Short mmCIF file of N, CA and C in Angstrom, two decimals:
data_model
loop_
_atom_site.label_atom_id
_atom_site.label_comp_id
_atom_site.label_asym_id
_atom_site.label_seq_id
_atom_site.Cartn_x
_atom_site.Cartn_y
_atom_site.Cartn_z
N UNK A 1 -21.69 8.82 17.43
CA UNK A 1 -20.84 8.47 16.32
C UNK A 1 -21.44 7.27 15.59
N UNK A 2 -21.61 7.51 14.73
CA UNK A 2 -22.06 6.18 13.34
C UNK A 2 -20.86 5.41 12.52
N UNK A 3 -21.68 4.22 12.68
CA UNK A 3 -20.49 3.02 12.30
C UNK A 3 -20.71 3.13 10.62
N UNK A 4 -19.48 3.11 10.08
CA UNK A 4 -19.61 3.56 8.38
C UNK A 4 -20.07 2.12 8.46
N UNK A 5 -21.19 1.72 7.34
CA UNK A 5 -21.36 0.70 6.56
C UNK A 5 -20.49 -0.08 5.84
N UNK A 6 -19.75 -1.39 5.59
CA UNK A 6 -19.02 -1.75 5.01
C UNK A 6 -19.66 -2.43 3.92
N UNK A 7 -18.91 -1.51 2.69
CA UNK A 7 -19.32 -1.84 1.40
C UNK A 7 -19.33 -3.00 0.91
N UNK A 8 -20.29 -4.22 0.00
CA UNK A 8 -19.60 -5.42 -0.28
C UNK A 8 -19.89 -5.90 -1.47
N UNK A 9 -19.22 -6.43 -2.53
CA UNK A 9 -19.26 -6.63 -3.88
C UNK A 9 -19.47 -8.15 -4.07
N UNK A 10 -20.38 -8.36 -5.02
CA UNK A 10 -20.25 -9.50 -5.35
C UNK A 10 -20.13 -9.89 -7.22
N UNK A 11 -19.07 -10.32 -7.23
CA UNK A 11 -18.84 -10.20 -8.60
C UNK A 11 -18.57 -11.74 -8.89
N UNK A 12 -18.25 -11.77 -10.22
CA UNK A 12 -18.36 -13.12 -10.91
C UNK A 12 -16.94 -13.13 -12.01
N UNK A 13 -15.97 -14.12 -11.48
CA UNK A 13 -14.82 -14.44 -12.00
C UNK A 13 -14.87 -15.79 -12.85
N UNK A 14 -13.64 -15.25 -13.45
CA UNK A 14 -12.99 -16.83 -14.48
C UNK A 14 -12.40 -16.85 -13.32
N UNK A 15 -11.90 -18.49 -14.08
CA UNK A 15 -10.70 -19.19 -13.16
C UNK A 15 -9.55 -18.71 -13.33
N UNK A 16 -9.46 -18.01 -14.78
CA UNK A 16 -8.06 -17.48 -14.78
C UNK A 16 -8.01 -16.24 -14.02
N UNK A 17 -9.08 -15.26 -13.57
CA UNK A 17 -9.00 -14.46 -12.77
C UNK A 17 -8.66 -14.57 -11.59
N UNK A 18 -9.72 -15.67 -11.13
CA UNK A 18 -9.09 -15.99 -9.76
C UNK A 18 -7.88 -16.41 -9.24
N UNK A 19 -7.43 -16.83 -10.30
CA UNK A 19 -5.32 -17.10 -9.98
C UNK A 19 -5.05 -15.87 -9.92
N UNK A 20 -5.41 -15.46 -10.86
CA UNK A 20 -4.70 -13.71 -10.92
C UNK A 20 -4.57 -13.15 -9.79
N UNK A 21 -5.91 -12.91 -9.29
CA UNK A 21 -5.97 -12.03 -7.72
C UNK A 21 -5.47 -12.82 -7.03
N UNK A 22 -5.43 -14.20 -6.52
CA UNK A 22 -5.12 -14.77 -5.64
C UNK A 22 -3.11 -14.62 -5.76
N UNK A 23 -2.56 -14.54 -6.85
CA UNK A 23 -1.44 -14.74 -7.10
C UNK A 23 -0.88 -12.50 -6.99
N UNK A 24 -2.15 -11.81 -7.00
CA UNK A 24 -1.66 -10.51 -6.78
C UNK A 24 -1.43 -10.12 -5.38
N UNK A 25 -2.47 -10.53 -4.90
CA UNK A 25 -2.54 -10.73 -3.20
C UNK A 25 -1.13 -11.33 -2.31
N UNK A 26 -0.75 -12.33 -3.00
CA UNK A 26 0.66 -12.99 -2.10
C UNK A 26 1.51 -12.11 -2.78
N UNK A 27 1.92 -11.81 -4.09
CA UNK A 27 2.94 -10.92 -4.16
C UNK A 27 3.16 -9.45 -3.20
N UNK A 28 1.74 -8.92 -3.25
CA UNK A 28 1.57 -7.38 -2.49
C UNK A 28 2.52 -8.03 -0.82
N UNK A 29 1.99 -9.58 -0.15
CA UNK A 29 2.55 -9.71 0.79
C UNK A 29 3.95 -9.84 0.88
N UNK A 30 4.14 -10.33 -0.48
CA UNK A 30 5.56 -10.68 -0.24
C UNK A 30 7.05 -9.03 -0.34
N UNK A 31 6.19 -8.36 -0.88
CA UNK A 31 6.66 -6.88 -1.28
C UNK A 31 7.29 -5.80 0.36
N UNK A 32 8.19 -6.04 0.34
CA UNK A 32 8.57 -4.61 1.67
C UNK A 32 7.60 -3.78 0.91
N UNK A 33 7.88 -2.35 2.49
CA UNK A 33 7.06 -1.53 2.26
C UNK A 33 8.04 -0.26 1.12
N UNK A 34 8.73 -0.52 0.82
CA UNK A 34 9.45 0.65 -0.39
C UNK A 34 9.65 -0.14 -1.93
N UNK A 35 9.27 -1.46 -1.66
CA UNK A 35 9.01 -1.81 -2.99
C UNK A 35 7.33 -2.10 -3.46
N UNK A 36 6.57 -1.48 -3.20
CA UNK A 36 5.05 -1.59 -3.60
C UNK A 36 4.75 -0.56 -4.30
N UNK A 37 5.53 0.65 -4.66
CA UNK A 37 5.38 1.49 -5.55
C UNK A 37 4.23 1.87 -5.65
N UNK A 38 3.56 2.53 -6.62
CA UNK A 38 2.41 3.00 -7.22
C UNK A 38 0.98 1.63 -6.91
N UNK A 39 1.50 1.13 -6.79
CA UNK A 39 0.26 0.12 -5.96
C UNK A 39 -0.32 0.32 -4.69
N UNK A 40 0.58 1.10 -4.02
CA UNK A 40 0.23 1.34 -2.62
C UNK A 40 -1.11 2.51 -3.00
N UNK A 41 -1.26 3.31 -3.50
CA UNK A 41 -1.93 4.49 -4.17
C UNK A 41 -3.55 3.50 -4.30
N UNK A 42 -3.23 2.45 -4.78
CA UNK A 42 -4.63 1.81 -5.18
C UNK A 42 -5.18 0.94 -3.87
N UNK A 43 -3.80 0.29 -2.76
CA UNK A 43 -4.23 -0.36 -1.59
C UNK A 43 -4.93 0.72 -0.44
N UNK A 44 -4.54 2.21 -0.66
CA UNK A 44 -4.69 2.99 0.56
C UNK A 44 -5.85 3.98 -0.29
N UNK A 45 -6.63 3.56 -1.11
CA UNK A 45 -7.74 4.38 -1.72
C UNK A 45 -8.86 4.73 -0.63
N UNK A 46 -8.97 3.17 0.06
CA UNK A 46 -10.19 3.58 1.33
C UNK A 46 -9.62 3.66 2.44
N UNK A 47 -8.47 3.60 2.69
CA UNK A 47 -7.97 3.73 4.09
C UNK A 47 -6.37 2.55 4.45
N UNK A 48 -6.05 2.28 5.06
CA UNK A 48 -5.23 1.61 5.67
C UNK A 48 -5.30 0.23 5.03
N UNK A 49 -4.19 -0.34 4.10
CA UNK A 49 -4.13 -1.40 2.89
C UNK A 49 -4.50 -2.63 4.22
N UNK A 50 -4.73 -3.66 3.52
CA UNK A 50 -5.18 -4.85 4.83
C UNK A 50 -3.51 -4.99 5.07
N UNK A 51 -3.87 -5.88 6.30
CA UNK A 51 -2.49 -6.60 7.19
C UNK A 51 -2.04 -8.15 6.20
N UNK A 52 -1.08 -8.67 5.91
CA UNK A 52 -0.78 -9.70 5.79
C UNK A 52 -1.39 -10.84 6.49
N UNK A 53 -2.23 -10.95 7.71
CA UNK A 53 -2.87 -11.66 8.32
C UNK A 53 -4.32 -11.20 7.92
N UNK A 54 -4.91 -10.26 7.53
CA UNK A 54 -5.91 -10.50 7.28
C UNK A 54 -6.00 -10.70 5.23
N UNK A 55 -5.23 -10.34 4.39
CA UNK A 55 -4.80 -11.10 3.33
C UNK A 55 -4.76 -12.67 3.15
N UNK A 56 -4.48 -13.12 3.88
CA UNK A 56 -4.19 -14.48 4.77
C UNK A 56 -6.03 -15.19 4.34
N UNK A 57 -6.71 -14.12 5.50
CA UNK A 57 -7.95 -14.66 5.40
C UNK A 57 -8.86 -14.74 4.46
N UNK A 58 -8.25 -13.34 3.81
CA UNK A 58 -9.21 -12.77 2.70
C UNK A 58 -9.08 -14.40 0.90
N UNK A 59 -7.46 -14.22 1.04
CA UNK A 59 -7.39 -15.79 0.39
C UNK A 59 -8.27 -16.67 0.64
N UNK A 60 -8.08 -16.70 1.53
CA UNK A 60 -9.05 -18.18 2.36
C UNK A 60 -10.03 -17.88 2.15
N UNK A 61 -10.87 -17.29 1.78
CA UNK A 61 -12.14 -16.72 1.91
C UNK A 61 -12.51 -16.86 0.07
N UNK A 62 -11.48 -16.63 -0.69
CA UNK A 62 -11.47 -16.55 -2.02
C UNK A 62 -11.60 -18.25 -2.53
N UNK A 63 -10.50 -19.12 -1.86
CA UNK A 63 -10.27 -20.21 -2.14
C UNK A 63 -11.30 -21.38 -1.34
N UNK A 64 -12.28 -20.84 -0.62
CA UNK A 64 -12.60 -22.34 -0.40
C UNK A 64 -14.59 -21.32 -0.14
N UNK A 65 -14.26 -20.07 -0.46
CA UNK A 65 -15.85 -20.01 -0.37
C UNK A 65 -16.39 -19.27 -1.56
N UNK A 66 -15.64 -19.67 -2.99
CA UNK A 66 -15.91 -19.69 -3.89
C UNK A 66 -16.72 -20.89 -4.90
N UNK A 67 -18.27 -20.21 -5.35
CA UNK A 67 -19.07 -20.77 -5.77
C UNK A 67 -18.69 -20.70 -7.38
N UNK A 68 -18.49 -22.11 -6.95
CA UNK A 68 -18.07 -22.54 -8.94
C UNK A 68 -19.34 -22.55 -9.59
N UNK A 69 -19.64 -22.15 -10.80
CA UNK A 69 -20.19 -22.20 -11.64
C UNK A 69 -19.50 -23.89 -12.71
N UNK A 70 -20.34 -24.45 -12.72
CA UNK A 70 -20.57 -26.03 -13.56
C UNK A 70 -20.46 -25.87 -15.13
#
């Protein structure tokens, strides 16, 4: 059995983007599971939407290992 490759993007944001996602991310957490509507469709595209704990990290990961541009 072969381990799928995990895909990884590296893209380049505004600051106003990065509120954005960072501020889309806590809402999705803050959402039960019967109010995520038609979003769920876009979280379960590759499989199983992340956990609230790993959201958690993925923030963290946004907010402090993000390379500012000067």
């Amino acid at each position: 059995m072969s381990k799928q490759k995990k895909r990884r993007f590296h893209i380049s944001i505004t600051e106003r983007e990065h509120a954005t996602i960072l501020a889309a991310l806590r809402l999705w957490q803050e959402a039960d599971e019967h109010n995520r509507g038609d979003l769920r469709d876009i979280a379960e595209a590759v499989g199983v939407p992340l956990s609230n704990e790993e959201i958690d990290v993925l923030c963290e990961r946004i907010n402090f290992n993000t390379n500012r541009e000067v």
